[in-house]
CSV table of C-alpha atoms in Angstrom, one decimal:
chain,number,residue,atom,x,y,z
A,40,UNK,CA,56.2,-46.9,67.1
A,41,UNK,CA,52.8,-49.0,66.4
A,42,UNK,CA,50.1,-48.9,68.6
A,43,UNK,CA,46.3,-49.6,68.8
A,44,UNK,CA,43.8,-47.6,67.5
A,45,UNK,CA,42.5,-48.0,70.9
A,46,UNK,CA,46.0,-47.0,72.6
A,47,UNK,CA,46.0,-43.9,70.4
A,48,UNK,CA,42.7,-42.8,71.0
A,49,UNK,CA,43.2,-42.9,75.1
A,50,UNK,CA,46.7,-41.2,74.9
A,51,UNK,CA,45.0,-38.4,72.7
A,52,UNK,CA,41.9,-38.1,75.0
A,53,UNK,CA,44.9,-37.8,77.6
A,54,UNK,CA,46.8,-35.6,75.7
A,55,UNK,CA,43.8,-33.1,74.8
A,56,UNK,CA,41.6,-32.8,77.2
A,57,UNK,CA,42.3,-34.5,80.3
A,58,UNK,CA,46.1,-33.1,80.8
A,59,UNK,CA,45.1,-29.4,79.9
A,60,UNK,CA,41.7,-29.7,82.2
A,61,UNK,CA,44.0,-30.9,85.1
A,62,UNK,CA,46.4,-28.5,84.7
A,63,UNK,CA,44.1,-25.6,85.1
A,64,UNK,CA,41.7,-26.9,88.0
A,65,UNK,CA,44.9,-27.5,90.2
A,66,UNK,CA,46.4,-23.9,88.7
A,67,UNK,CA,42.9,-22.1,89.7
A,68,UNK,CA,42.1,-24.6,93.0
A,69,UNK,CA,45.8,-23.2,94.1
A,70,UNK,CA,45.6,-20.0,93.6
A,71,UNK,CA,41.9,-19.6,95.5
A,72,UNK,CA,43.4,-22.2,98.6
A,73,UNK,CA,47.1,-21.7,98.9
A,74,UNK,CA,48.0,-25.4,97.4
A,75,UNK,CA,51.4,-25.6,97.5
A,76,UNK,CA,53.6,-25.5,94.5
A,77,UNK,CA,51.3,-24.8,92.0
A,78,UNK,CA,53.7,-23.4,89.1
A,79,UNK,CA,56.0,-26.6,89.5
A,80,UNK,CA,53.0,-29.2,89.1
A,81,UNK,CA,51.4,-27.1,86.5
A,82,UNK,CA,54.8,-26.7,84.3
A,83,UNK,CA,55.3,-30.8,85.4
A,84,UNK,CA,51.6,-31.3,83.5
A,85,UNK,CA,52.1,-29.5,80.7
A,86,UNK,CA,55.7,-30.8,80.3
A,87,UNK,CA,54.4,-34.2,80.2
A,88,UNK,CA,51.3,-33.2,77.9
A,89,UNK,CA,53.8,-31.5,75.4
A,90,UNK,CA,55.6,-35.1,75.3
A,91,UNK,CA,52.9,-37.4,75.1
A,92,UNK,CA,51.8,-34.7,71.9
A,93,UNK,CA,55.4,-35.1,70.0
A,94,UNK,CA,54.7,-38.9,70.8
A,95,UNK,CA,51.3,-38.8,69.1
A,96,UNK,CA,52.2,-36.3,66.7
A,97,UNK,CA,55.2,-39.1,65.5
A,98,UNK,CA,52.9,-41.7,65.3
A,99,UNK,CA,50.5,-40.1,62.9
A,100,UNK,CA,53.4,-38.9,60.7
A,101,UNK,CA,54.5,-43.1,60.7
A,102,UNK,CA,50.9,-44.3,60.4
A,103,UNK,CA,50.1,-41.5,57.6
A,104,UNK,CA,53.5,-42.4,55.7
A,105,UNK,CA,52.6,-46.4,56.2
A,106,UNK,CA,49.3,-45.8,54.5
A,107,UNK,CA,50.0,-43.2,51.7
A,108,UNK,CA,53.5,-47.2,51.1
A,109,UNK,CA,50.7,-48.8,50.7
A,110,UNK,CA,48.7,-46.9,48.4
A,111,UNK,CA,51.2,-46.2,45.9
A,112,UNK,CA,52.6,-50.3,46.0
């Protein structure tokens, strides 16, 4: 799976710090105004965040393996 440096770099931003951060203003904003289902949106954020990591986490394994080819031939 190639993409952009420019790709990667959103998708981690995502991945890091917005995702996480969202996750826990909806999980505290819930809990102080009675939003509804705050456990199934929360596990819904984090289940999404934990994919687009194993995505990311793939493509560094492919990009570091590309570049260590390339080094050695």
């Amino acid at each position: 799976m190639k993409m952009s440096n420019k790709v990667y770099d959103i998708l981690k931003f995502i991945a890091q710090i917005l995702l996480p951060a969202l996750g826990t203003l909806y999980f505290a904003l819930a809990r102080i105004w009675n939003f509804p289902f705050a456990e199934e949106i929360v596990g819904t954020i984090t289940a999404v965040d934990a994919f687009l990591g194993a995505l990311l986490g793939i493509s560094t394994m492919q990009y570091n393996k590309a570049k260590e080819n390339q080094a050695e031939g």
